[in-house]
mmCIF file of C-alpha atoms and ligand atoms in Angstrom:
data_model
loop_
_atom_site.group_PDB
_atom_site.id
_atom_site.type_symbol
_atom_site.label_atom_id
_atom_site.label_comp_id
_atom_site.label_asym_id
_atom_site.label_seq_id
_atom_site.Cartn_x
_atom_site.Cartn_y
_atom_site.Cartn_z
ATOM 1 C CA UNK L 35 -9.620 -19.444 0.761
ATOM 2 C CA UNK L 36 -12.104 -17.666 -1.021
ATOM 3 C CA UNK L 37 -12.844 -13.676 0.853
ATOM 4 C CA UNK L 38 -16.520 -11.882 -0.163
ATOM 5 C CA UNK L 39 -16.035 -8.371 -0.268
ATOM 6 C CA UNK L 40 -19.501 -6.770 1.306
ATOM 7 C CA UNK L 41 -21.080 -3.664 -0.429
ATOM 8 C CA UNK L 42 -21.104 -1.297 2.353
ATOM 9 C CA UNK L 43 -22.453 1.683 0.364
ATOM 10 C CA UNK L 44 -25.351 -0.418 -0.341
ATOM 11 C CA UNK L 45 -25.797 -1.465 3.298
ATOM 12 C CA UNK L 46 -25.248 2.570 4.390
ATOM 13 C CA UNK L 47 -27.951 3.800 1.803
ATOM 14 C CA UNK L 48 -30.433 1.660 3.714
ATOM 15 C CA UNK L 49 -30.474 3.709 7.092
ATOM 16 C CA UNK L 50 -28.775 7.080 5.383
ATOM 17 C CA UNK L 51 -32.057 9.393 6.479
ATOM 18 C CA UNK L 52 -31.067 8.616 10.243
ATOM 19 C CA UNK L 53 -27.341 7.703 10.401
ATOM 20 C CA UNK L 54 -24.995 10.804 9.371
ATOM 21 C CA UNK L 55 -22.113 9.923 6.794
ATOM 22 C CA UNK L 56 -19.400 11.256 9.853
ATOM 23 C CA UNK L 57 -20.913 8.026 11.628
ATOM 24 C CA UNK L 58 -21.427 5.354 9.363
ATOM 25 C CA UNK L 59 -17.423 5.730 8.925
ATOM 26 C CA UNK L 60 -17.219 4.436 12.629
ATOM 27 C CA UNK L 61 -19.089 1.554 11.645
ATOM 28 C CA UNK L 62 -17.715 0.171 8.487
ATOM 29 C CA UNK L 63 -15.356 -1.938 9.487
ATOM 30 C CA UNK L 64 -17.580 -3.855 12.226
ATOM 31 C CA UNK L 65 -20.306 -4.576 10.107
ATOM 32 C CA UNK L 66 -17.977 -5.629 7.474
ATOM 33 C CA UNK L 67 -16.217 -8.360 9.747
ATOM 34 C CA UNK L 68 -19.682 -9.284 11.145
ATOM 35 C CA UNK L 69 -21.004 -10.063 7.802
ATOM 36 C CA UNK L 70 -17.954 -11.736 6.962
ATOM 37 C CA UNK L 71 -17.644 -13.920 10.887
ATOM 38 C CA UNK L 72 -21.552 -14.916 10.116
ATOM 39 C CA UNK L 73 -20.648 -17.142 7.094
ATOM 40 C CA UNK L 74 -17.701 -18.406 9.158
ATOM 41 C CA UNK L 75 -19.569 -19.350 11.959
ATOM 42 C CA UNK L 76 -23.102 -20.355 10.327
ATOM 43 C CA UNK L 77 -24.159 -17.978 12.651
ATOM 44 C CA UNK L 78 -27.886 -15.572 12.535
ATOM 45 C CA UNK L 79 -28.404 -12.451 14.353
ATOM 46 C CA UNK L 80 -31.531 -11.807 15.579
ATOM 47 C CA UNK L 81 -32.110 -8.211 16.665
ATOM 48 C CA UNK L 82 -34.963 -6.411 18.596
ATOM 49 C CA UNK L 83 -37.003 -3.294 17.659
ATOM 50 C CA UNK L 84 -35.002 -1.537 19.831
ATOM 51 C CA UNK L 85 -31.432 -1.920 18.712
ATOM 52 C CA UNK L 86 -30.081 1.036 16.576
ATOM 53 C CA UNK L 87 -30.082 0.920 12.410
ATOM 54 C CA UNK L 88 -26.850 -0.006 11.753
ATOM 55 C CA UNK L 89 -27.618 -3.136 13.769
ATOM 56 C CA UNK L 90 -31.543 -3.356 12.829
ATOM 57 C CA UNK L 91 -30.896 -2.882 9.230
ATOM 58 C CA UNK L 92 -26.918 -3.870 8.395
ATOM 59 C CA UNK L 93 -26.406 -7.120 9.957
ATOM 60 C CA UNK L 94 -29.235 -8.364 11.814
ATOM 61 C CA UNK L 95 -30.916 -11.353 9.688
ATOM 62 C CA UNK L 96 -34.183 -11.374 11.855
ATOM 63 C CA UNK L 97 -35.489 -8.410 13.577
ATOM 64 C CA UNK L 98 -38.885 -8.330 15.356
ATOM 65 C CA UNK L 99 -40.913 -7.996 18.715
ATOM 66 C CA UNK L 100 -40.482 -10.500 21.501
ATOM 67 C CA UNK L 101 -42.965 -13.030 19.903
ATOM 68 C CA UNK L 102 -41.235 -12.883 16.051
ATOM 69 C CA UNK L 103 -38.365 -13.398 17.472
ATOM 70 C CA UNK L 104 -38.831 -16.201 19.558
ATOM 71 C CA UNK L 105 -41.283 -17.811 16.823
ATOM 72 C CA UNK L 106 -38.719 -17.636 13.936
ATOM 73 C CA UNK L 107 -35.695 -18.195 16.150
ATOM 74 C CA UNK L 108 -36.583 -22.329 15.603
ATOM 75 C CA UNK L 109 -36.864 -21.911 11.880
ATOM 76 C CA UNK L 110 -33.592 -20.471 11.704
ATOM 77 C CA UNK L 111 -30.843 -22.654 9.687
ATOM 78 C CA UNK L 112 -27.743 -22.305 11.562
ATOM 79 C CA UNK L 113 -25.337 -23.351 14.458
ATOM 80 C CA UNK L 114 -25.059 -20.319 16.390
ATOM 81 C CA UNK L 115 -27.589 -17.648 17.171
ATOM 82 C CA UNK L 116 -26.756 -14.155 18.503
ATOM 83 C CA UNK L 117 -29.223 -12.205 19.949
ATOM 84 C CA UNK L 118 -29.111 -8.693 19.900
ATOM 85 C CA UNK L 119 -31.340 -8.037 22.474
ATOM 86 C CA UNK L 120 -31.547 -8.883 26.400
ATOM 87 C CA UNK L 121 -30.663 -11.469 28.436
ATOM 88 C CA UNK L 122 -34.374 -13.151 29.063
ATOM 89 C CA UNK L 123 -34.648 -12.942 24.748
ATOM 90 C CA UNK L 124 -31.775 -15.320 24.629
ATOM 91 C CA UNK L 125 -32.753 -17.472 27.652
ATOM 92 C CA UNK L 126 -36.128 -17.883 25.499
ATOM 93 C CA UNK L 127 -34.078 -18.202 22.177
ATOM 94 C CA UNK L 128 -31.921 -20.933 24.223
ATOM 95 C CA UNK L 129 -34.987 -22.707 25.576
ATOM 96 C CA UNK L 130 -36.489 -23.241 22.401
ATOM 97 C CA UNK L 131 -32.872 -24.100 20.398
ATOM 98 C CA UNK L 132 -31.630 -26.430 22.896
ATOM 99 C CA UNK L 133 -29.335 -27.820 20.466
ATOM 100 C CA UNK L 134 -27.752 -24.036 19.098
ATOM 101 C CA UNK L 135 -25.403 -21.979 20.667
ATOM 102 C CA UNK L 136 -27.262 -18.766 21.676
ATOM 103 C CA UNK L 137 -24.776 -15.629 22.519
ATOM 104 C CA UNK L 138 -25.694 -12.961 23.702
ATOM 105 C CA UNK L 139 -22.783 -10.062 23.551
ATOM 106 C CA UNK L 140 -23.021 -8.373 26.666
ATOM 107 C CA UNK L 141 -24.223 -10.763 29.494
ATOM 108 C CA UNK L 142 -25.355 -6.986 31.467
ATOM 109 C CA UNK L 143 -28.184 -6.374 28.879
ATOM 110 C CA UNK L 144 -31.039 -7.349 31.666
ATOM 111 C CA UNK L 145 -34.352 -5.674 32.019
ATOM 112 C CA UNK L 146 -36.099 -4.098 34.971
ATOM 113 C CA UNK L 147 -39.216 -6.087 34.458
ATOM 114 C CA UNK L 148 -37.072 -9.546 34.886
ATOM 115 C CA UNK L 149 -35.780 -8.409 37.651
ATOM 116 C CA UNK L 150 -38.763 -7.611 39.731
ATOM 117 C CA UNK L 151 -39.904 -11.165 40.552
ATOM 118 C CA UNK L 152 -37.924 -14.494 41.520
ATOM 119 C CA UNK L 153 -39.183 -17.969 41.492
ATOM 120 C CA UNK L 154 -40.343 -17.830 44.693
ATOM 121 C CA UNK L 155 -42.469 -14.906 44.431
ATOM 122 C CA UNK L 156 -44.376 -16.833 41.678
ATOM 123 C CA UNK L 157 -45.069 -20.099 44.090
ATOM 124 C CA UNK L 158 -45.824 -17.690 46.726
ATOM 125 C CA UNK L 159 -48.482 -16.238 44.485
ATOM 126 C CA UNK L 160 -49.404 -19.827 43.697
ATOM 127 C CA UNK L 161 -50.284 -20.759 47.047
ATOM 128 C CA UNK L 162 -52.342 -17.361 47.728
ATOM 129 C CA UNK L 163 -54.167 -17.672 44.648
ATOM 130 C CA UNK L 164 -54.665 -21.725 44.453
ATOM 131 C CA UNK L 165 -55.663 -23.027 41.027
ATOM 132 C CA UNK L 166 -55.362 -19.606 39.335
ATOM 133 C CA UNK L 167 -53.725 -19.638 36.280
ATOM 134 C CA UNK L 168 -50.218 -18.013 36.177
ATOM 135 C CA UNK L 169 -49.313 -15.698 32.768
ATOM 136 C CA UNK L 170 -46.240 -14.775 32.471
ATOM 137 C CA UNK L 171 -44.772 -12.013 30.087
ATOM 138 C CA UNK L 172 -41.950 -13.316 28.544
ATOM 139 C CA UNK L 173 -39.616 -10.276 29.940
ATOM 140 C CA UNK L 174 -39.059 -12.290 32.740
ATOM 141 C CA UNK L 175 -36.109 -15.169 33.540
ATOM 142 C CA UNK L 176 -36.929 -18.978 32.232
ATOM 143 C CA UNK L 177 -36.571 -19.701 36.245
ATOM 144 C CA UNK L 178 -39.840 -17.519 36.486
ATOM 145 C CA UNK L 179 -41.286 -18.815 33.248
ATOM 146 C CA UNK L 180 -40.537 -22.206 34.956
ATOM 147 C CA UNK L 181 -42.771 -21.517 37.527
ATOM 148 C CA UNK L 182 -45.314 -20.273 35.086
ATOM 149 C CA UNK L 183 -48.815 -22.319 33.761
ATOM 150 C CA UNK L 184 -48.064 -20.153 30.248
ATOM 151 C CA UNK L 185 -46.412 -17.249 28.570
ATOM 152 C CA UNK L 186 -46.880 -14.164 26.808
ATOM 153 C CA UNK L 187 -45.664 -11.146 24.823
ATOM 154 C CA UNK L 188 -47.347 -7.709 24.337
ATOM 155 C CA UNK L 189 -48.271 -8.873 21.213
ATOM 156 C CA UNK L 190 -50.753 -12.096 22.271
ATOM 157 C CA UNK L 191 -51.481 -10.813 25.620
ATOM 158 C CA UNK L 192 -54.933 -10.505 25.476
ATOM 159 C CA UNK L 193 -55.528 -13.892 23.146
ATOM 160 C CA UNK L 194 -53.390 -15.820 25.944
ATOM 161 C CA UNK L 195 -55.783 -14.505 28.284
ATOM 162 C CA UNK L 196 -58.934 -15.444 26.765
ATOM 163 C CA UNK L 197 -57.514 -18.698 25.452
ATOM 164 C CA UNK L 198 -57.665 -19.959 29.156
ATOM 165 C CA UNK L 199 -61.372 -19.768 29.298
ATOM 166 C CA UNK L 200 -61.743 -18.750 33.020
ATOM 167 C CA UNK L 201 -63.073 -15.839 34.926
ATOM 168 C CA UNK L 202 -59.481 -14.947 36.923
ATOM 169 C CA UNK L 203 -55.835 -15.246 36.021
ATOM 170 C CA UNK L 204 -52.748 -14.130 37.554
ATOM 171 C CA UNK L 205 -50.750 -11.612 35.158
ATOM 172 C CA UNK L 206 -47.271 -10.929 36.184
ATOM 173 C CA UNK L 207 -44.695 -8.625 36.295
ATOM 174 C CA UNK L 208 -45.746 -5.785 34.498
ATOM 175 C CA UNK L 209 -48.443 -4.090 36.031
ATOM 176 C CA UNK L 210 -49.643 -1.940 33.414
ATOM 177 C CA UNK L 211 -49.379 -4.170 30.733
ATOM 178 C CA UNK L 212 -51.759 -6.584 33.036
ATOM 179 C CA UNK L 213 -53.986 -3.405 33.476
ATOM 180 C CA UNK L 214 -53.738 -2.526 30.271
ATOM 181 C CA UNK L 215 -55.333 -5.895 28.748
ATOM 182 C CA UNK L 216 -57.987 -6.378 31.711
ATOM 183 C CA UNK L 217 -59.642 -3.223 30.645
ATOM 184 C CA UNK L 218 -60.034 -5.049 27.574
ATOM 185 C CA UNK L 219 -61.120 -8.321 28.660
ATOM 186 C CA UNK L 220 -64.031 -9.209 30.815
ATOM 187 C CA UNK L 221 -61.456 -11.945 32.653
ATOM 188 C CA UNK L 222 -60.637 -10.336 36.386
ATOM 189 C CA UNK L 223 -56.407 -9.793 36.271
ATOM 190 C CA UNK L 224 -54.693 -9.895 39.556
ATOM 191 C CA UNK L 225 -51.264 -8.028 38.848
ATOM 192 C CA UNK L 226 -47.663 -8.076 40.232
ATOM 193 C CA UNK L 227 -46.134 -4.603 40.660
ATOM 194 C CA UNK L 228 -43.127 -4.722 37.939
ATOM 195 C CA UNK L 229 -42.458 -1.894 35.574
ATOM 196 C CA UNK L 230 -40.608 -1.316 32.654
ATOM 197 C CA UNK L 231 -38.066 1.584 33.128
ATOM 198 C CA UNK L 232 -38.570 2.861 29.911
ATOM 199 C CA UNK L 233 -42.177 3.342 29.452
ATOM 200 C CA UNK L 234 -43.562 3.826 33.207
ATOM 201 C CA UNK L 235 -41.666 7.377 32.624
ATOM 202 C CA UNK L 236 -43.964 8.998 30.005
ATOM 203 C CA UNK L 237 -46.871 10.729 31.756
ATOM 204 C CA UNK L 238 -50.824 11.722 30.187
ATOM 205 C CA UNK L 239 -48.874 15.368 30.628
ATOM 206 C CA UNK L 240 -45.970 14.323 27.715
ATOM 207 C CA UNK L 241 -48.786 13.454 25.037
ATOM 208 C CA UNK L 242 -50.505 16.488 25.810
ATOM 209 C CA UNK L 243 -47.549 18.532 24.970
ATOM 210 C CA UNK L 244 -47.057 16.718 21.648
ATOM 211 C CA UNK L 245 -50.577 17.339 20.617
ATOM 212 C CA UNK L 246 -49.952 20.995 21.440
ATOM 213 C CA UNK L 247 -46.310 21.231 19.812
ATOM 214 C CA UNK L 248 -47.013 18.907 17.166
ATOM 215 C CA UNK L 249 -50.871 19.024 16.107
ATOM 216 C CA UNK L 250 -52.105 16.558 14.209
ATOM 217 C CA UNK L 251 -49.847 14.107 15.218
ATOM 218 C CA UNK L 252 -50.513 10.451 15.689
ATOM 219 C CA UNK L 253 -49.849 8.783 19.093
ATOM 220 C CA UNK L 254 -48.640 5.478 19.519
ATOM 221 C CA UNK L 255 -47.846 4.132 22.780
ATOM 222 C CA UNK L 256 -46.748 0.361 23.881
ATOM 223 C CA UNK L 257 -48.873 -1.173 26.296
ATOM 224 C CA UNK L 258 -46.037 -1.178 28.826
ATOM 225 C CA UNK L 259 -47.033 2.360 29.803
ATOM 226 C CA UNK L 260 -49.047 3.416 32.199
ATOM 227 C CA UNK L 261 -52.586 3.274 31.631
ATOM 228 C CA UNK L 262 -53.294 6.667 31.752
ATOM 229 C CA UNK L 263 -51.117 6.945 28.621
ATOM 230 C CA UNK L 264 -52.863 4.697 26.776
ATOM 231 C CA UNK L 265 -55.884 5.876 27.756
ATOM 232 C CA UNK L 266 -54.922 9.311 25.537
ATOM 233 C CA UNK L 267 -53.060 7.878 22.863
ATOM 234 C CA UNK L 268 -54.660 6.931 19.371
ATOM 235 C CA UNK L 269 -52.741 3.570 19.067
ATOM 236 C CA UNK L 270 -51.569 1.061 21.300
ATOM 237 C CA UNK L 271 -49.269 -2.437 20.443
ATOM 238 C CA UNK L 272 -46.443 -4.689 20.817
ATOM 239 C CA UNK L 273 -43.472 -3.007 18.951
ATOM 240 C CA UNK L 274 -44.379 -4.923 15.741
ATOM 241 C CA UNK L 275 -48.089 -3.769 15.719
ATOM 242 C CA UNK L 276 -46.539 -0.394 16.471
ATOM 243 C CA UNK L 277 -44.541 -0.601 13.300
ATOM 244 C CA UNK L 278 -47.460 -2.483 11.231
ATOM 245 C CA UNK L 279 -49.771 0.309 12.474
ATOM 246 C CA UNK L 280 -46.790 3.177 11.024
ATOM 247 C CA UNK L 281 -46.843 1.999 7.698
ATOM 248 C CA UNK L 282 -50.274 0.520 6.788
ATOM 249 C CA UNK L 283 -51.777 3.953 7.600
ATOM 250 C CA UNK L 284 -48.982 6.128 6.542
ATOM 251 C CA UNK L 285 -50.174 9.435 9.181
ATOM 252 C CA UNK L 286 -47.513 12.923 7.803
ATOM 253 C CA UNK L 287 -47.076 12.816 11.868
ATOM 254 C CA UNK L 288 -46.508 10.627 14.206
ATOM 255 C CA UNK L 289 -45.175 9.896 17.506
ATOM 256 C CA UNK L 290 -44.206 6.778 19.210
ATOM 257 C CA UNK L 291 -44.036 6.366 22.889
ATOM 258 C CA UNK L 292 -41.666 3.382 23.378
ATOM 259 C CA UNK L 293 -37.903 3.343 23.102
ATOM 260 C CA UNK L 294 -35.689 5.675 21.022
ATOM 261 C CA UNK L 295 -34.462 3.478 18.302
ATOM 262 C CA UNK L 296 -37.774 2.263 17.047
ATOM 263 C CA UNK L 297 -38.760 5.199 15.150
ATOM 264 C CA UNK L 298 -35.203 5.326 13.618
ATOM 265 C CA UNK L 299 -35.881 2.074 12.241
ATOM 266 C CA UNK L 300 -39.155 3.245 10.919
ATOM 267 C CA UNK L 301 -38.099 6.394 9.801
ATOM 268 C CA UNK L 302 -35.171 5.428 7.470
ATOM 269 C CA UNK L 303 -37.711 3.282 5.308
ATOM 270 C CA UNK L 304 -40.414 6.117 5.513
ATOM 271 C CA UNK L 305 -38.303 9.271 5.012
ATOM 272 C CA UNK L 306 -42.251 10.731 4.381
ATOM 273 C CA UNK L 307 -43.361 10.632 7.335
ATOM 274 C CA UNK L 308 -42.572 13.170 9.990
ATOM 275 C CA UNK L 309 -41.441 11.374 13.154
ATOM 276 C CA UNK L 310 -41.894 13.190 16.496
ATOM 277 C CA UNK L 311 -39.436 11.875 19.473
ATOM 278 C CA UNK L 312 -40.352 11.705 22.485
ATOM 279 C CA UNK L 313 -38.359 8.358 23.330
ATOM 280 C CA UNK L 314 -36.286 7.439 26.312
ATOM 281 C CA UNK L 315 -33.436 4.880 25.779
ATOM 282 C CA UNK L 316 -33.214 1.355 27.386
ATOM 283 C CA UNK L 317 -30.096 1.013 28.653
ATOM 284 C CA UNK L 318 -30.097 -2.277 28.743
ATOM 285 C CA UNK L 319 -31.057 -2.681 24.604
ATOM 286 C CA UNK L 320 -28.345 -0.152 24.678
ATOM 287 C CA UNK L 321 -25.423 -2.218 26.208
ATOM 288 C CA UNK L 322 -25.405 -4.298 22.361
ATOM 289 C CA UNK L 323 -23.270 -2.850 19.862
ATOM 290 C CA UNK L 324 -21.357 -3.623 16.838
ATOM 291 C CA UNK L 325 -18.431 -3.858 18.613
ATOM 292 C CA UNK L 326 -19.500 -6.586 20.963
ATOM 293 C CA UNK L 327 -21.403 -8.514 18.238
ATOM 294 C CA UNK L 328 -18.445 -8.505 16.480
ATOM 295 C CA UNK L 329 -16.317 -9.791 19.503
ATOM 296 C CA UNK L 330 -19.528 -12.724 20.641
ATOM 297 C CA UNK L 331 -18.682 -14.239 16.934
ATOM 298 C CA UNK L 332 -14.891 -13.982 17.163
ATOM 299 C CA UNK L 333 -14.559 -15.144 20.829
ATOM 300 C CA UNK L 334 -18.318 -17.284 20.615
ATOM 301 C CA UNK L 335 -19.268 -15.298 23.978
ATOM 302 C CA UNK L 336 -21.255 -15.063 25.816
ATOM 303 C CA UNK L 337 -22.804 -18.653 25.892
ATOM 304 C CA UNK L 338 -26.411 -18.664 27.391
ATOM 305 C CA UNK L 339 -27.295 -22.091 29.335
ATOM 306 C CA UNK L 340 -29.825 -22.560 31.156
ATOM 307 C CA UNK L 341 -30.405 -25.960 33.902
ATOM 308 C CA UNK L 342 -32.326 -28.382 31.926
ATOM 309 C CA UNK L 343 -34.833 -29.012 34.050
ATOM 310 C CA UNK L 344 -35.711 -24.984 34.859
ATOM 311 C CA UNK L 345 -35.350 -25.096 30.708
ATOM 312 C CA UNK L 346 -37.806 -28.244 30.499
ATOM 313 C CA UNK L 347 -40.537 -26.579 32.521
ATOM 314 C CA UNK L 348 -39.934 -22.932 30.699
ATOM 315 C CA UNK L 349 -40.227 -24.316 27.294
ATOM 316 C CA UNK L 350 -43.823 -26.224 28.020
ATOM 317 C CA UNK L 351 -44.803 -22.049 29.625
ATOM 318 C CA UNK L 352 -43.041 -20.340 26.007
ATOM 319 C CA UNK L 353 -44.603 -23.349 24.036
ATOM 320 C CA UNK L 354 -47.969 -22.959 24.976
ATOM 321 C CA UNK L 355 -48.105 -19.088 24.065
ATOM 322 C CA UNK L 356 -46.740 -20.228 20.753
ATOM 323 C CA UNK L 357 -49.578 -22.637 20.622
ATOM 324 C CA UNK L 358 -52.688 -20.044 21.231
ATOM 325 C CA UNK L 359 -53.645 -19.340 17.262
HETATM 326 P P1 LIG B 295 -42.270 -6.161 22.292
HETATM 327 O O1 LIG B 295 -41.221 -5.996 21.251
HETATM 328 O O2 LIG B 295 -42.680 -7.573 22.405
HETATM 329 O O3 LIG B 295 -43.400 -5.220 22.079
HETATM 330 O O4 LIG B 295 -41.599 -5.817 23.714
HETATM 331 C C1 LIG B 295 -41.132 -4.593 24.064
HETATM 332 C C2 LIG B 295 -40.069 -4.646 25.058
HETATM 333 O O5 LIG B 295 -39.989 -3.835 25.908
HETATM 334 C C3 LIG B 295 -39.074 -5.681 24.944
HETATM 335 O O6 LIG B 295 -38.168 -5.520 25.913
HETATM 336 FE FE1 LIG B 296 -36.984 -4.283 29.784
HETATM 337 FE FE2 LIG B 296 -38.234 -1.989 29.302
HETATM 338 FE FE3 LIG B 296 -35.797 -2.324 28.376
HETATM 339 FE FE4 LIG B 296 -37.823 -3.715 27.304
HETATM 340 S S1 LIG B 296 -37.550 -1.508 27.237
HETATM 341 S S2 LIG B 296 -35.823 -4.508 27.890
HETATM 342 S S3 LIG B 296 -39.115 -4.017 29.097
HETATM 343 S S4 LIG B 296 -36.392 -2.269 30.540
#
């Protein structure tokens, strides 16, 4: 049996400007037996923005917003797939990689978006708004997306949208994102009030302060807040234009209004720039760990299946979205 011995140091001095020493020691032995279980198990990880750096940047092998990581999950060459992430990431993951195993390592990592609309609120919108088109963000269960005439991310909302070439659609769950792209589009948006936990917190007051604390500093906010937080912010993206945005332009200061981890990710490649925190934490992001990843490849749990024919009908909604250029 031949054993690879993993160079550690080399993986710590990656994320060293936002992970103290007295830490990393906690995490050692983890990332060494993921490392190690992935070659076992021809297994990936594919991790969110939001998960911390020692997951981002020591053993995920993809890492990305909702739309990278459903787009490169097919490219992928290997059996298994774990998704550090939430649940409706690997029910899209799963949908699209029918013939994988998908794991997710905590089957309590949900979202509050996904769970404020069923199945049946979607045909009940259906038959109020007859032979409108449905859009459906892809934070959302593949029973929903079933339901749904086409998908979309934060990152393509507004090109799924225009793609459709009609005057109304239907744009559900999240309610600010929907608001958010119709006061970019001249296409009428009839919304669905879901919210994201995370970002329907920060307030027009909370940017003010950081431009009085903090002048000069750059605001970035994710189109999942409120609109009136956009609305004063300099920047606003999916949580890969967020990151594009960071280090194409380089600003000394900057502050981005989306979940905690994301600017730890940023900030241990750009130990320049000055990163101003005014994050709250997704719970649910936060319910993956090393420990648990490390568990899904020893134990292969949690398997995510999905019925074939809700599957079937989600796929056609996610490959659509994937289609729009
Ligand atoms: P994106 O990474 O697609 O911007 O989504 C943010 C989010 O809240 C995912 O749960
Ligand atoms: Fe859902 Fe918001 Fe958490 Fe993303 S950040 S998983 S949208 S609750």
């Amino acid at each position: 049996m031949s054993t690879t011995t993993i160079d550690t140091q080399s993986l710590y001095r990656r994320i060293e400007h936002v992970v103290p020493e007295v830490e990393w020691a906690g995490f050692e032995a983890d990332i060494e037996a993921i490392n190690r279980l992935k070659k076992e198990r021809n297994a990936v990880i594919l991790a969110h923005n939001y998960q911390t750096p020692e997951i981002f940047h020591c053993v995920a092998d993809i890492v990305g917003d909702s739309l990278a990581l459903a787009r490169e999950s097919v490219d992928v060459e290997a059996d298994v797939i774990v998704m550090a992430g939430v649940h409706f990431m690997a029910e899209t993951t799963k949908m699209l990689n029918p013939d994988r195993t998908v794991l997710i390592p905590d089957l309590r990592a949900g979202c509050s978006l996904a769970e404020s609309i069923t199945a049946t609120d979607v045909r009940g919108l259906r038959e109020t708004y007859p032979g409108v088109p449905i859009v459906t963000y892809v934070n959302t269960s593949a029973a929903v997306k079933a339901e749904s005439d086409i998908c979309c991310t934060s990152g393509n909302a507004i090109k799924v949208v225009e793609s459709l070439g009609v005057d109304r659609v239907i744009m559900l769950p999240d309610e600010y994102l929907a608001q958010n792209i119709a006061a970019q589009t001249d296409v009428e948006v009839i919304t669905w009030a879901g919210h994201c936990e995370v970002h329907e917190r920060f307030s027009p007051g909370d940017i003010e302060q950081i431009r009085t604390d903090h002048p000069g500093a750059v605001v970035v906010a994710h189109p999942e807040c409120p609109p009136e937080v956009i609305a004063v912010s300099d920047m606003s993206g999916s949580t890969a234009q967020m990151l594009n945005f960071v280090e194409t332009t380089k600003p000394a200061k900057v502050a981005l209004i989306t979940e905690c981890s994301m600017s730890d990710n940023i900030a241990a490649g750009m130990p320049e720039v000055e990163f101003v925190r005014p994050c709250n934490l997704c719970p649910h992001m936060k319910r993956i760990t090393l420990a648990n990843i490390r568990r899904a490849l020893e134990t292969m749990s949690h398997p995510v299946e999905i019925d074939p024919d809700v599957a079937d009908r989600a796929r056609l909604a996610v490959q659509r979205m994937l289609d729009v250029k």
